[in-house]
Amino acid sequence: MEKKPMKAEGVLMHRQRNVLAARALQGGNTLIQVFDLDTKAKLKQCQVNEKVRFWRWIGDDELGIVGESNVYHTNINDSKAPEKIFE
C-alpha cells in the first residue's frame, strides 16, 4: 500500500467492518474519503460544500453528515455526491 500524507481533522471507524472514514477541511468545504482497511481500497471520495459539524454511521453502508446549514446522507458504495436531506 502506498502511503500518502493526509491532513484529516476527523476519522470515524465503522462499527462492524474494518472500514475507516476520514474528513479534511479544504477552505470552506469538507473532503470525505472512505477506506476498506482489509483490501486497502478507497471506497468513496466526496465533497460537502460546507464545514461538517457532526457525522455518524447511520447504516452499514451509509454516513449521515451534518453541515453548518444542511444535513446529508451518502452511500459509501456509489460515486454520487452526498444527498441533501434537509436544511
C-alpha positions as a printed Julia matrix, in Angstrom:
87×3 Matrix{Float64}:
   0.0    0.0    0.0
   1.33   3.38  -0.96
   1.32   5.88   1.87
   0.37   9.48   1.17
   0.25  12.41   3.56
  -3.23  13.24   4.76
  -4.39  16.12   6.88
  -7.55  14.57   8.31
  -9.18  16.52  11.1
 -11.59  13.69  11.92
 -11.86   9.94  11.45
 -14.75   7.56  12.04
 -14.44   3.78  12.24
 -17.3    1.6   11.04
 -18.94  -0.15  13.97
 -18.79  -3.68  12.45
 -16.42  -3.67   9.47
 -12.78  -2.71   9.09
 -13.74   0.5    7.25
 -12.47   3.97   8.08
 -13.96   7.32   7.03
 -11.72  10.39   7.16
 -12.62  14.04   6.69
 -10.42  17.02   5.91
 -11.18  20.71   5.62
 -10.37  22.41   2.33
 -11.18  26.07   2.62
 -14.89  26.24   3.42
 -15.54  22.71   2.12
 -15.07  19.25   3.61
 -13.49  16.32   1.76
 -14.61  12.85   2.89
 -12.71   9.67   1.99
 -13.74   6.13   2.96
 -11.24   3.25   3.01
 -11.6   -0.52   3.39
  -8.6   -1.41   5.57
  -8.79  -5.14   4.76
  -8.49  -4.71   0.99
  -6.57  -1.41   1.2
  -9.04   0.14  -1.24
 -10.61   3.58  -1.32
 -14.36   3.02  -1.37
 -15.5    6.6   -1.8
 -14.34  10.17  -2.04
 -16.79  13.06  -1.99
 -17.01  16.72  -1.09
 -19.51  18.56   1.08
 -19.72  22.25   0.18
 -19.69  23.42   3.79
 -17.91  22.59   7.02
 -19.07  19.37   8.65
 -20.08  19.79  12.29
 -21.13  16.18  13.05
 -21.16  12.83  11.26
 -22.1    9.29  12.13
 -22.59   5.87  10.54
 -26.38   5.57  10.13
 -26.32   2.17   8.44
 -23.9   -0.48   7.21
 -23.14   1.5    4.05
 -24.39   4.99   4.84
 -22.97   8.07   6.53
 -25.11  10.84   7.99
 -23.43  14.24   7.74
 -24.48  17.44   9.5
 -23.04  20.59   7.98
 -23.35  24.19   9.08
 -26.66  24.61   7.21
 -27.73  21.23   5.8
 -27.99  17.53   6.6
 -26.75  14.96   4.06
 -26.69  11.19   3.58
 -24.15   9.38   1.44
 -23.76   5.72   0.49
 -20.15   4.53   0.53
 -20.76   2.05  -2.32
 -21.56   4.59  -5.03
 -19.81   7.55  -6.6
 -22.69  10.0   -6.12
 -22.32  13.24  -4.22
 -23.88  13.37  -0.75
 -27.65  13.83  -0.99
 -29.09  16.84   0.85
 -31.89  15.55   3.11
 -32.99  18.87   4.63
 -31.79  22.35   5.53
